[in-house]
Amino acid sequence: MGVPILFRPLKEISELNQHGALMDKAKLKKDIEILLIDDKDVPFLEFLTRNDYHIKHHNDLTDFNLVKSFDIILCDVQGVGTSLSPTLQGAHIVKEIKKLYPFKQVIAFTANPSDPDIVPHLHTADKFLSKDANEDEWIDALDNCIQKYSNPVKQWKEIRKMLLDCDVSTKSVAHLESNFVKAIQSKNQDLFLNTQNDYPDISKHVWEILGGLATLIKLFAPS
Amino acid sequence: MSEKKSLNPQNFSLLPVSKKSEEVPEDGLLHPLPGFCKNKFNEKCIKHYRECPEGPSTCPYGFSTVVFKSEGRTIKWTGLKVKGHYNKVDVDKRKSTHGLPKLTLEKIQEYKDKTLEVIKRLNSSFDEKIDHANKKLEFIQKHTINSFHEIRPLNAEVKAAILRIKSTLGAHKSTLDRDYDTAKRQLDAVSNSSDLISIRMKLRDFLINPLLVTQSEKKRIDIKNEIYSIINMYKSHLKRDQVQVNVTIPNSSQLKTNESFKIILYVLLENAIKYSPSGLGQEIDISEEKNDQTGKYEIKISSMGPKIHPEEMDKIFNAFERGVEASKYDGNGVGLYAAQRIASQLESEISATQAGNSFEFDSETFYSTTFFITCPYTTYRFNKYTK
């Protein structure tokens, strides 16, 4: 029986202000796993791989558990996800990923961005590109996403909002924040993810979402 | 006027009309109006046709009119001689009506069913034709959309191939010697064309779906960089036409706006390049102005171009409308329209002026033309590090 959580000294997210900026860009690029979902060959895949992005290409997505281990998702809006949603196709995948893993970065790309069935759903992605985007646009989009994804402060602020929206008490949010900071600082994800029993007011579903943060915390661990 | 027109029985011409006045209507054929009737469409007639009840009645000039209603449709036959329902004296005194057959109400009833049958047949034939036309239109639309849908992946293939070739070229630079520069130049030209395809596709996207204008990512746009990337796409055109672009915009100028703003710059710069007379060493000047008092930031693109007549000034921003002089050049009147639409969605505005400076070349007069993009000052940012 340790010190009751109420009396443990709390860490604040501002302590990580420099963390994102101090990350080694080359290491980040190496560590960040990108999932590409497209039913066709992607001409730029070779170029991006040559530029040290770690991209795994899947022709479709039928199980969202596959997404868990990836940090960034590149998803075609047409031709994939037809078994999950025949009408929205890839747009449905994008929407679901952002629902299940709000902190993962999703780039949607399409050959026809003006398709009226697709446009209303494009804003759910963090960024969208047309299929013939040039090399600068692809790199710009990926680097931006890497930067946003690896910024623990920004990420936590989003998570904090989500937790409060899910009616998690402010006390629990404060303690979770402290654990998150500790996990990043000590590069030990267990300090955050193995504390589930301390928070009876957090539902299983919310914990599942928080569980996805493992990939983010892992980025700060020594290679 | 329109009421008169709609009452004119000639407008029933969807139905087969007998050519000969003496012909007895058969198989639902309608009888033509006597020439007399055609010339006498007046207030009295209009009132009669508006108010004539179902069944037989007599028109102000003595002819019979028969009205029947069926399946929500009112059909009026007129200019007839129906026993007991026409003014024998008035009608018979007109020579032109002498061949007009005398009908009975029973006969009219017989025709009614035949007429309805014809109408039904015609309707279904029209429906079929409209259906066919709609299907054809749908096919064309689908085909067009699919074609566009295919252009992007193909263009992506081109871009990826360019990168592969560039990489291979780079690896053999030392052995290729002067051929390397030539190949690199050619490859750049292909790359520029591919970028132009992309930007034109974007323009089309914004036109088809204006929602995309504000949904495109909001970011800081380096004005100078953006202008230079457009100039780069037109490098070979500028060289061929001996047109020079002078950009007097500081490196620090940035706009925080949607990515779609780039399309406005593209359209205006492309127009300036397209309309500049070639082979004369013409210049396009691009500058900026910040006005603290009006709270506006302005980008100016000045060049020599064809005359825009004063009455055309507003119209050039309408879809498919071009100035008389500009129509002599390639184009479809969509660029400025799209640019203005994007600008208005981004709380900006495009305007144009033409000053008195002019010169004549190749029997055409060119005028000093300036296009302005005016944005709210709030979107404008200095980069504090480079100021």
Coordinates of C-alpha atoms in Angstrom, one line a residue:
Chain A
M1 CA 0.0 0.0 0.0
G2 CA 1.8 3.1 -1.2
V3 CA 1.1 6.8 -0.6
P4 CA -2.6 7.5 -1.5
I5 CA -2.7 9.2 -4.9
L6 CA -4.2 12.4 -3.4
F7 CA -0.9 13.1 -1.6
R8 CA 1.6 12.2 -4.3
P9 CA 3.4 15.2 -5.7
L10 CA 2.0 16.0 -9.1
K11 CA 3.9 16.8 -12.3
E12 CA 2.5 19.2 -14.9
I13 CA 2.5 18.9 -18.6
S14 CA 4.4 22.2 -18.9
E15 CA 7.5 20.3 -17.7
L16 CA 7.6 18.7 -21.1
N17 CA 7.5 22.0 -23.1
Q18 CA 11.0 21.4 -24.6
H19 CA 10.6 17.7 -25.1
G20 CA 9.0 17.8 -28.6
A21 CA 11.5 20.4 -29.9
L22 CA 14.5 18.6 -28.5
M23 CA 13.7 15.3 -30.2
D24 CA 16.2 14.2 -32.7
K25 CA 14.5 14.6 -36.1
A26 CA 16.4 11.7 -37.7
K27 CA 15.7 9.4 -34.8
L28 CA 12.0 10.4 -34.9
K29 CA 11.8 9.6 -38.6
K30 CA 13.4 6.3 -38.0
D31 CA 11.2 5.4 -35.0
I32 CA 7.9 6.6 -36.4
E33 CA 5.9 3.8 -38.0
I34 CA 3.6 4.8 -40.9
L35 CA 0.8 2.7 -42.2
L36 CA -0.2 3.2 -45.8
I37 CA -3.7 2.0 -46.8
D38 CA -4.3 1.9 -50.6
D39 CA -5.7 -0.8 -52.8
K40 CA -3.2 0.2 -55.6
D41 CA 0.5 0.7 -55.9
V42 CA 1.5 4.1 -54.6
P43 CA 4.1 5.8 -56.9
F44 CA 5.5 7.9 -54.1
L45 CA 6.1 5.0 -51.8
E46 CA 9.6 4.3 -53.2
F47 CA 10.6 8.0 -53.0
L48 CA 9.3 8.3 -49.4
T49 CA 11.0 5.0 -48.3
R50 CA 14.2 6.3 -49.9
N51 CA 13.8 9.4 -47.8
D52 CA 13.9 7.3 -44.6
Y53 CA 10.2 7.2 -43.8
H54 CA 9.2 3.8 -42.4
I55 CA 6.1 2.9 -44.3
K56 CA 4.2 -0.3 -44.4
H57 CA 1.7 -0.7 -47.2
H58 CA -1.6 -2.6 -46.8
N59 CA -4.1 -3.0 -49.6
D60 CA -7.1 -2.6 -47.2
L61 CA -8.1 -2.4 -43.6
T62 CA -10.7 -4.7 -42.1
D63 CA -9.6 -4.7 -38.5
F64 CA -8.8 -1.5 -36.6
N65 CA -6.5 -3.3 -34.2
L66 CA -3.9 -3.3 -37.0
V67 CA -3.7 0.5 -36.6
K68 CA -2.7 0.3 -33.0
S69 CA 1.1 -0.1 -33.5
F70 CA 1.4 2.7 -36.1
D71 CA 1.9 6.4 -35.4
I72 CA 0.8 7.9 -38.6
I73 CA -1.7 6.6 -41.1
L74 CA -1.8 7.5 -44.8
C75 CA -5.2 6.4 -46.2
D76 CA -6.6 6.5 -49.7
V77 CA -10.2 7.7 -49.6
Q78 CA -11.4 5.5 -52.4
G79 CA -11.2 1.8 -53.0
V80 CA -10.4 0.8 -49.5
G81 CA -12.7 0.0 -46.5
T82 CA -15.5 -1.1 -48.9
S83 CA -16.3 -4.0 -46.6
L84 CA -16.7 -1.7 -43.7
S85 CA -18.6 1.1 -45.5
P86 CA -19.4 0.6 -49.2
T87 CA -20.3 4.3 -49.6
L88 CA -17.7 6.1 -47.5
Q89 CA -14.9 3.6 -48.1
G90 CA -11.6 5.2 -47.0
A91 CA -13.3 8.2 -45.5
H92 CA -15.0 5.8 -43.0
I93 CA -11.6 4.3 -42.1
V94 CA -10.2 7.8 -41.5
K95 CA -13.2 8.7 -39.3
E96 CA -13.0 5.6 -37.3
I97 CA -9.2 5.8 -36.7
K98 CA -9.6 9.4 -35.4
K99 CA -12.4 8.2 -33.1
L100 CA -10.4 5.2 -31.8
Y101 CA -7.0 6.8 -31.8
P102 CA -7.5 10.5 -31.6
F103 CA -3.8 11.3 -31.1
K104 CA -2.6 9.4 -34.2
Q105 CA -2.1 11.6 -37.2
V106 CA -4.0 10.7 -40.3
I107 CA -3.3 11.9 -43.8
A108 CA -6.1 11.2 -46.3
F109 CA -5.4 11.3 -49.9
T110 CA -7.6 11.0 -52.9
A111 CA -7.6 11.2 -56.7
N112 CA -10.9 13.1 -56.6
P113 CA -11.0 15.7 -53.7
S114 CA -14.1 17.3 -55.3
D115 CA -16.3 14.3 -54.9
P116 CA -19.3 15.7 -53.0
D117 CA -19.7 12.4 -51.1
I118 CA -16.2 12.6 -49.8
V119 CA -15.6 16.3 -49.1
P120 CA -17.7 16.5 -45.9
H121 CA -15.6 13.8 -44.3
L122 CA -12.2 15.0 -45.3
H123 CA -11.9 17.4 -42.4
T124 CA -11.8 14.4 -40.0
A125 CA -8.3 13.7 -41.3
D126 CA -5.4 15.9 -39.9
K127 CA -4.4 16.6 -43.5
F128 CA -5.5 15.7 -47.0
L129 CA -3.6 15.5 -50.1
S130 CA -4.5 14.9 -53.7
K131 CA -3.0 11.8 -55.2
D132 CA -0.7 13.7 -57.5
A133 CA 0.8 15.9 -54.7
N134 CA 4.5 16.5 -55.5
E135 CA 7.4 15.3 -53.4
D136 CA 7.6 18.6 -51.4
E137 CA 3.9 18.3 -50.5
W138 CA 4.3 14.7 -49.3
I139 CA 7.3 15.4 -47.3
D140 CA 5.8 18.6 -45.9
A141 CA 2.7 16.7 -44.9
L142 CA 4.6 13.8 -43.3
D143 CA 7.1 16.0 -41.4
N144 CA 4.2 18.2 -40.1
C145 CA 2.4 15.2 -38.8
I146 CA 5.6 13.8 -37.2
Q147 CA 6.1 17.1 -35.5
K148 CA 2.6 17.3 -34.2
Y149 CA 2.5 13.6 -33.2
S150 CA 5.8 13.8 -31.3
N151 CA 4.8 16.9 -29.3
P152 CA 3.7 15.4 -26.0
V153 CA 2.4 18.8 -24.7
K154 CA 0.0 19.3 -27.6
Q155 CA -1.0 15.7 -27.5
W156 CA -1.8 15.8 -23.8
K157 CA -3.8 18.9 -24.2
E158 CA -6.0 17.1 -26.7
I159 CA -6.2 14.0 -24.5
R160 CA -7.1 16.2 -21.5
K161 CA -10.0 17.7 -23.5
M162 CA -11.2 14.2 -24.4
L163 CA -11.0 13.0 -20.8
L164 CA -13.0 15.9 -19.5
D165 CA -15.6 15.4 -22.3
C166 CA -15.8 11.8 -21.1
D167 CA -16.7 13.0 -17.6
V168 CA -13.4 11.9 -16.0
S169 CA -13.0 13.9 -12.8
T170 CA -10.5 16.8 -12.9
K171 CA -8.6 15.1 -10.0
S172 CA -8.1 11.9 -12.1
V173 CA -7.1 14.0 -15.1
A174 CA -4.5 15.8 -13.0
H175 CA -3.1 12.6 -11.7
L176 CA -3.1 11.0 -15.2
E177 CA -1.3 14.1 -16.5
S178 CA 1.3 13.7 -13.8
N179 CA 1.8 10.0 -14.7
F180 CA 2.0 10.8 -18.4
V181 CA 4.8 13.4 -17.7
K182 CA 6.6 10.8 -15.5
A183 CA 6.3 8.1 -18.1
I184 CA 7.8 10.4 -20.8
Q185 CA 10.6 11.7 -18.5
S186 CA 11.6 8.3 -17.2
K187 CA 10.9 6.8 -20.7
N188 CA 8.8 4.1 -19.0
Q189 CA 5.3 3.7 -20.4
D190 CA 4.2 1.4 -17.5
L191 CA 4.2 4.4 -15.2
F192 CA 1.2 5.7 -17.2
L193 CA -0.4 2.6 -18.7
N194 CA -0.3 0.3 -15.7
T195 CA -2.2 2.7 -13.4
Q196 CA -5.6 1.7 -14.6
N197 CA -6.8 0.4 -11.2
D198 CA -6.1 3.9 -9.6
Y199 CA -8.9 5.4 -11.7
P200 CA -12.3 3.7 -11.2
D201 CA -14.0 6.7 -12.9
I202 CA -12.3 6.0 -16.2
S203 CA -14.2 3.6 -18.4
K204 CA -12.7 0.6 -20.2
H205 CA -13.3 2.3 -23.5
V206 CA -11.4 5.4 -22.5
W207 CA -8.5 3.2 -21.2
E208 CA -8.5 1.5 -24.6
I209 CA -8.0 4.9 -26.2
L210 CA -5.3 5.8 -23.7
G211 CA -3.6 2.5 -24.3
G212 CA -2.9 3.7 -27.9
L213 CA -0.5 6.3 -26.3
A214 CA 2.0 3.5 -25.8
T215 CA 3.4 4.1 -29.3
L216 CA 3.9 7.8 -28.5
I217 CA 5.6 7.2 -25.1
K218 CA 7.8 4.6 -26.8
L219 CA 9.2 7.3 -29.0
F220 CA 10.8 8.9 -26.0
A221 CA 12.4 5.6 -24.9
P222 CA 16.1 5.1 -25.7
S223 CA 16.7 3.2 -28.9
Chain B
M1 CA -48.2 38.7 -73.0
S2 CA -47.2 35.3 -71.7
E3 CA -50.8 34.5 -70.9
K4 CA -51.7 35.3 -74.5
K5 CA -49.0 32.9 -75.6
S6 CA -50.0 30.1 -73.3
L7 CA -53.6 30.4 -74.4
N8 CA -52.7 30.2 -78.1
P9 CA -54.0 26.8 -79.2
Q10 CA -51.0 26.6 -81.4
N11 CA -49.1 25.8 -78.3
F12 CA -50.9 22.5 -78.2
S13 CA -48.7 21.6 -81.1
L14 CA -47.3 18.7 -79.1
L15 CA -50.3 16.9 -80.5
P16 CA -50.5 16.0 -84.2
V17 CA -52.4 18.7 -86.1
S18 CA -54.1 18.2 -89.3
K19 CA -52.7 20.2 -92.2
K20 CA -55.9 20.5 -94.1
S21 CA -58.8 22.5 -92.8
E22 CA -61.3 20.3 -94.6
E23 CA -59.9 17.0 -93.1
V24 CA -62.2 15.4 -90.6
P25 CA -60.2 14.8 -87.4
E26 CA -59.3 11.1 -87.0
D27 CA -57.2 9.1 -84.7
G28 CA -57.0 12.0 -82.3
L29 CA -55.8 14.5 -84.9
L30 CA -56.6 18.0 -83.9
H31 CA -58.0 20.5 -86.3
P32 CA -55.9 23.5 -87.1
L33 CA -57.1 27.0 -86.1
P34 CA -58.6 28.9 -88.9
G35 CA -56.3 31.7 -90.1
F36 CA -59.0 34.1 -88.9
C37 CA -58.7 32.8 -85.4
K38 CA -55.0 33.1 -85.3
N39 CA -55.2 36.8 -86.1
K40 CA -58.0 37.6 -83.7
F41 CA -56.4 36.6 -80.4
N42 CA -57.8 39.5 -78.3
E43 CA -59.2 40.2 -74.8
K44 CA -62.5 38.6 -75.7
C45 CA -60.9 35.4 -76.9
I46 CA -58.5 35.2 -73.9
K47 CA -61.4 35.6 -71.5
H48 CA -63.4 32.9 -73.4
Y49 CA -60.5 30.4 -73.3
R50 CA -59.8 31.2 -69.7
E51 CA -63.4 30.7 -68.6
C52 CA -64.9 28.2 -71.0
P53 CA -66.4 25.4 -69.0
E54 CA -66.0 21.7 -69.5
G55 CA -68.0 20.5 -72.5
P56 CA -69.0 22.5 -75.6
S57 CA -69.3 26.3 -75.8
T58 CA -69.1 29.0 -78.4
C59 CA -66.2 31.3 -78.9
P60 CA -66.7 35.1 -79.4
Y61 CA -66.4 34.7 -83.1
G62 CA -69.0 31.9 -83.3
F63 CA -66.9 28.8 -83.5
S64 CA -67.3 25.8 -81.1
T65 CA -64.9 25.1 -78.4
V66 CA -64.9 21.8 -76.6
V67 CA -63.2 21.3 -73.3
F68 CA -62.6 18.0 -71.6
K69 CA -60.7 17.1 -68.6
S70 CA -58.9 13.8 -68.0
E71 CA -56.2 12.6 -65.6
G72 CA -55.6 16.1 -64.4
R73 CA -55.2 17.5 -67.9
T74 CA -57.5 20.0 -69.6
I75 CA -57.7 19.8 -73.3
K76 CA -59.4 22.5 -75.3
W77 CA -60.5 22.0 -78.9
T78 CA -61.5 25.1 -80.7
G79 CA -62.3 26.5 -84.1
L80 CA -64.8 23.7 -84.7
K81 CA -68.3 23.5 -86.0
V82 CA -70.1 21.3 -83.5
K83 CA -73.8 20.9 -84.2
G84 CA -75.8 23.2 -81.9
H85 CA -72.7 24.9 -80.5
Y86 CA -71.6 27.3 -83.2
N87 CA -73.0 30.5 -84.7
K88 CA -73.9 29.4 -88.2
V89 CA -74.3 33.0 -89.5
D90 CA -71.0 34.3 -88.2
V91 CA -69.0 31.2 -89.2
D92 CA -70.5 30.6 -92.6
K93 CA -70.0 34.1 -93.8
R94 CA -66.2 33.4 -93.7
K95 CA -65.1 31.8 -96.9
S96 CA -62.1 30.1 -95.2
T97 CA -64.3 28.0 -93.0
H98 CA -66.5 26.6 -95.7
G99 CA -64.6 23.3 -95.8
L100 CA -64.7 22.9 -92.1
P101 CA -66.6 19.7 -91.3
K102 CA -69.7 19.8 -89.1
L103 CA -69.2 17.5 -86.1
T104 CA -71.5 16.1 -83.5
L105 CA -70.8 15.9 -79.8
E106 CA -70.9 12.1 -80.0
K107 CA -68.1 12.2 -82.6
I108 CA -66.1 14.5 -80.4
Q109 CA -66.5 12.0 -77.5
E110 CA -65.1 9.3 -79.8
Y111 CA -62.1 11.5 -80.6
K112 CA -61.5 12.2 -77.0
D113 CA -60.3 8.7 -76.2
K114 CA -58.2 8.5 -79.3
T115 CA -56.6 11.9 -78.4
L116 CA -55.8 10.8 -74.9
E117 CA -54.3 7.7 -76.2
V118 CA -52.0 9.8 -78.5
I119 CA -51.1 12.1 -75.7
K120 CA -50.2 9.1 -73.6
R121 CA -48.1 7.6 -76.4
L122 CA -46.4 10.9 -77.0
N123 CA -45.8 11.4 -73.3
S124 CA -44.2 8.0 -72.9
S125 CA -42.2 8.7 -76.0
F126 CA -41.0 12.0 -74.5
D127 CA -40.3 10.3 -71.2
E128 CA -38.3 7.8 -73.0
K129 CA -36.4 10.5 -74.9
I130 CA -35.8 12.5 -71.7
D131 CA -34.8 9.3 -69.9
H132 CA -32.4 8.5 -72.7
A133 CA -30.9 12.0 -72.7
N134 CA -30.5 11.9 -68.9
K135 CA -28.8 8.6 -69.1
K136 CA -26.5 10.0 -71.8
L137 CA -25.7 13.0 -69.7
E138 CA -25.1 10.9 -66.6
F139 CA -22.7 8.7 -68.7
I140 CA -20.8 11.8 -70.0
Q141 CA -20.6 13.2 -66.4
K142 CA -19.4 9.9 -65.0
H143 CA -17.0 9.5 -67.8
T144 CA -15.6 13.0 -67.3
I145 CA -15.3 12.5 -63.5
N146 CA -13.6 9.1 -64.1
S147 CA -11.2 10.6 -66.6
F148 CA -10.3 13.3 -64.0
H149 CA -10.1 10.6 -61.4
E150 CA -7.6 8.8 -63.6
I151 CA -5.5 11.9 -64.4
R152 CA -4.3 12.3 -60.8
P153 CA -2.9 8.7 -60.4
L154 CA -1.3 9.0 -63.8
N155 CA 0.2 12.4 -62.9
A156 CA 1.5 10.8 -59.7
E157 CA 3.2 8.1 -61.8
V158 CA 4.8 10.8 -63.9
K159 CA 6.0 12.7 -60.8
A160 CA 7.4 9.5 -59.3
A161 CA 9.1 8.6 -62.6
I162 CA 10.7 12.0 -62.7
L163 CA 12.1 11.5 -59.2
R164 CA 13.5 8.1 -60.2
I165 CA 15.1 9.5 -63.3
K166 CA 16.5 12.5 -61.4
S167 CA 18.0 10.1 -58.9
T168 CA 19.5 7.9 -61.7
L169 CA 20.8 11.0 -63.5
G170 CA 22.4 12.3 -60.3
A171 CA 24.2 9.0 -59.9
H172 CA 25.7 9.3 -63.4
K173 CA 26.3 13.1 -63.4
S174 CA 30.1 12.8 -63.8
T175 CA 29.9 10.4 -66.8
L176 CA 27.1 12.2 -68.6
D177 CA 29.0 15.6 -68.6
R178 CA 27.1 18.1 -70.7
D179 CA 24.3 15.7 -71.5
Y180 CA 23.4 15.8 -67.8
D181 CA 22.5 19.5 -68.0
T182 CA 20.4 18.9 -71.1
A183 CA 18.6 15.9 -69.6
K184 CA 18.1 17.8 -66.3
R185 CA 16.5 20.8 -68.2
Q186 CA 14.2 18.5 -70.1
L187 CA 13.2 16.7 -67.0
D188 CA 12.5 20.0 -65.2
A189 CA 10.2 20.9 -68.1
V190 CA 8.3 17.7 -67.7
S191 CA 8.1 18.3 -64.0
N192 CA 6.8 21.8 -64.5
S193 CA 4.1 20.5 -66.8
S194 CA 3.1 17.9 -64.3
D195 CA 2.9 20.6 -61.6
L196 CA 0.7 22.7 -63.9
I197 CA -1.6 19.7 -64.4
S198 CA -1.9 19.4 -60.6
I199 CA -2.7 23.0 -60.1
R200 CA -5.3 23.0 -62.8
M201 CA -6.9 20.0 -61.3
K202 CA -7.0 21.8 -58.0
L203 CA -8.7 24.8 -59.7
R204 CA -11.3 22.4 -61.0
D205 CA -11.8 20.9 -57.6
F206 CA -12.4 24.3 -56.0
L207 CA -14.9 25.1 -58.8
I208 CA -16.8 21.9 -58.4
N209 CA -16.7 21.9 -54.7
P210 CA -16.3 25.3 -53.1
L211 CA -16.3 23.7 -49.7
L212 CA -12.7 22.7 -50.4
V213 CA -11.6 26.4 -50.4
T214 CA -12.0 26.8 -46.7
Q215 CA -11.3 23.2 -45.9
S216 CA -7.9 23.3 -47.3
E217 CA -5.2 23.7 -44.6
K218 CA -4.7 27.1 -43.1
K219 CA -1.0 27.9 -43.0
R220 CA 1.6 30.6 -43.4
I221 CA 2.2 31.2 -47.1
D222 CA 5.5 32.8 -48.1
I223 CA 4.2 35.1 -50.8
K224 CA 7.5 35.5 -52.6
N225 CA 8.3 31.7 -52.5
E226 CA 4.9 31.0 -53.9
I227 CA 5.2 33.4 -56.7
Y228 CA 8.6 32.0 -57.6
S229 CA 7.3 28.5 -57.7
I230 CA 4.6 29.6 -60.2
I231 CA 7.2 31.5 -62.2
N232 CA 9.3 28.3 -62.2
M233 CA 6.4 26.3 -63.7
Y234 CA 6.2 28.9 -66.6
K235 CA 10.0 29.1 -67.0
S236 CA 10.1 27.8 -70.6
H237 CA 7.1 30.0 -71.6
L238 CA 8.7 33.1 -70.2
K239 CA 12.0 32.4 -71.9
R240 CA 10.3 31.7 -75.2
D241 CA 8.1 34.8 -75.1
Q242 CA 11.0 37.0 -73.6
V243 CA 8.9 38.1 -70.7
Q244 CA 10.5 38.9 -67.4
V245 CA 8.9 38.9 -64.0
N246 CA 10.1 41.3 -61.4
V247 CA 9.1 40.5 -57.8
T248 CA 9.5 43.3 -55.3
I249 CA 8.1 41.5 -52.3
P250 CA 10.3 41.0 -49.2
N251 CA 11.2 37.5 -48.1
S252 CA 9.5 38.2 -44.9
S253 CA 6.0 38.6 -46.3
Q254 CA 3.7 35.9 -45.2
L255 CA -0.1 35.4 -45.3
K256 CA -1.8 33.2 -42.8
T257 CA -4.6 31.8 -45.0
N258 CA -5.9 28.7 -46.6
E259 CA -3.8 26.8 -49.1
S260 CA -6.4 27.6 -51.8
F261 CA -5.1 31.2 -51.8
K262 CA -2.2 29.9 -54.0
I263 CA -4.7 29.4 -56.8
I264 CA -5.5 33.1 -56.8
L265 CA -1.8 33.9 -57.3
Y266 CA -1.6 31.2 -60.0
V267 CA -4.5 32.5 -62.0
L268 CA -3.5 36.1 -62.0
L269 CA 0.2 35.4 -62.8
E270 CA -0.8 32.9 -65.5
N271 CA -3.0 35.6 -67.1
A272 CA -0.3 38.2 -66.9
I273 CA 2.1 35.8 -68.7
K274 CA -0.5 34.6 -71.2
Y275 CA -1.6 38.1 -72.3
S276 CA 1.9 39.8 -72.3
P277 CA 3.0 40.4 -75.9
S278 CA 5.8 38.0 -76.8
G279 CA 9.2 38.8 -78.2
L280 CA 9.3 42.4 -76.9
G281 CA 11.1 42.0 -73.6
Q282 CA 8.0 42.8 -71.7
E283 CA 8.0 42.9 -67.9
I284 CA 5.5 41.8 -65.3
D285 CA 5.8 43.6 -62.0
I286 CA 4.6 42.1 -58.7
S287 CA 4.6 44.1 -55.6
E288 CA 2.8 44.5 -52.3
E289 CA 1.3 47.3 -50.3
K290 CA 0.2 47.4 -46.7
N291 CA -2.3 50.1 -45.7
D292 CA -2.6 50.6 -41.9
Q293 CA -5.5 53.0 -42.4
T294 CA -7.7 50.7 -44.4
G295 CA -6.4 47.6 -42.6
K296 CA -5.8 46.0 -46.0
Y297 CA -2.8 44.2 -47.5
E298 CA -2.6 44.2 -51.3
I299 CA -0.6 42.3 -53.9
K300 CA -0.3 44.0 -57.2
I301 CA 0.4 42.3 -60.5
S302 CA 1.1 44.7 -63.3
S303 CA 1.7 43.9 -67.0
M304 CA 0.8 45.0 -70.5
G305 CA -2.3 43.3 -71.7
P306 CA -5.2 43.6 -74.2
K307 CA -7.8 46.2 -73.8
I308 CA -10.5 45.6 -71.2
H309 CA -13.4 47.9 -72.1
P310 CA -14.9 49.8 -69.1
E311 CA -18.2 47.9 -69.5
E312 CA -16.2 44.6 -69.4
M313 CA -14.4 45.4 -66.1
D314 CA -16.9 43.6 -63.9
K315 CA -17.9 40.9 -66.4
I316 CA -14.4 39.5 -66.7
F317 CA -15.0 37.9 -63.2
N318 CA -18.1 36.1 -64.4
A319 CA -18.0 32.5 -65.5
F320 CA -17.3 32.0 -69.2
E321 CA -17.2 35.7 -69.9
R322 CA -14.1 37.2 -71.4
G323 CA -13.2 40.7 -72.7
V324 CA -13.6 41.1 -76.5
E325 CA -9.8 41.6 -76.9
A326 CA -8.9 38.8 -74.5
S327 CA -11.1 36.4 -76.5
K328 CA -8.4 36.4 -79.2
Y329 CA -6.2 34.4 -76.8
D330 CA -6.7 30.8 -75.6
G331 CA -8.8 30.5 -72.6
N332 CA -12.3 29.6 -71.4
G333 CA -13.3 32.4 -69.0
V334 CA -13.1 30.3 -65.9
G335 CA -9.8 31.4 -64.2
L336 CA -10.7 34.8 -63.0
Y337 CA -14.2 33.6 -62.0
A338 CA -12.6 30.8 -59.9
A339 CA -10.0 33.2 -58.4
Q340 CA -12.7 35.7 -57.4
R341 CA -14.8 33.0 -55.9
I342 CA -11.9 31.7 -53.8
A343 CA -11.0 35.2 -52.8
S344 CA -14.4 36.0 -51.6
Q345 CA -14.5 32.9 -49.5
L346 CA -11.2 33.9 -47.9
E347 CA -12.5 37.5 -47.2
S348 CA -10.4 38.9 -50.0
E349 CA -11.1 40.6 -53.2
I350 CA -9.7 40.8 -56.7
S351 CA -10.0 44.0 -58.8
A352 CA -8.4 45.3 -62.0
T353 CA -7.6 48.7 -63.5
Q354 CA -6.2 49.7 -66.8
A355 CA -4.1 52.9 -67.0
G356 CA -3.5 55.1 -70.1
N357 CA -0.1 53.7 -70.9
S358 CA -0.4 51.8 -74.1
F359 CA 1.5 50.7 -77.2
E360 CA 0.6 49.1 -80.5
F361 CA 2.2 45.8 -81.6
D362 CA 1.1 43.5 -84.4
S363 CA -2.0 45.6 -85.0
E364 CA -3.1 45.2 -81.4
T365 CA -3.0 47.8 -78.7
F366 CA -1.7 46.7 -75.3
Y367 CA -2.5 48.6 -72.1
S368 CA -0.9 48.8 -68.7
T369 CA -3.1 46.4 -66.7
T370 CA -2.9 45.9 -62.9
F371 CA -4.7 43.2 -60.9
F372 CA -5.0 43.7 -57.2
I373 CA -5.6 41.0 -54.5
T374 CA -6.8 42.7 -51.4
C375 CA -6.7 40.8 -48.2
P376 CA -7.6 41.7 -44.6
Y377 CA -4.5 42.9 -42.8
T378 CA -5.0 40.4 -40.0
T379 CA -4.0 37.6 -42.3
Y380 CA -0.7 39.3 -43.0
R381 CA 2.4 38.4 -41.0
F382 CA 6.0 39.6 -41.0
N383 CA 8.5 36.9 -40.3
K384 CA 10.1 38.6 -37.3
Y385 CA 13.4 36.8 -37.8
T386 CA 13.9 38.1 -41.3
K387 CA 12.4 41.5 -41.0

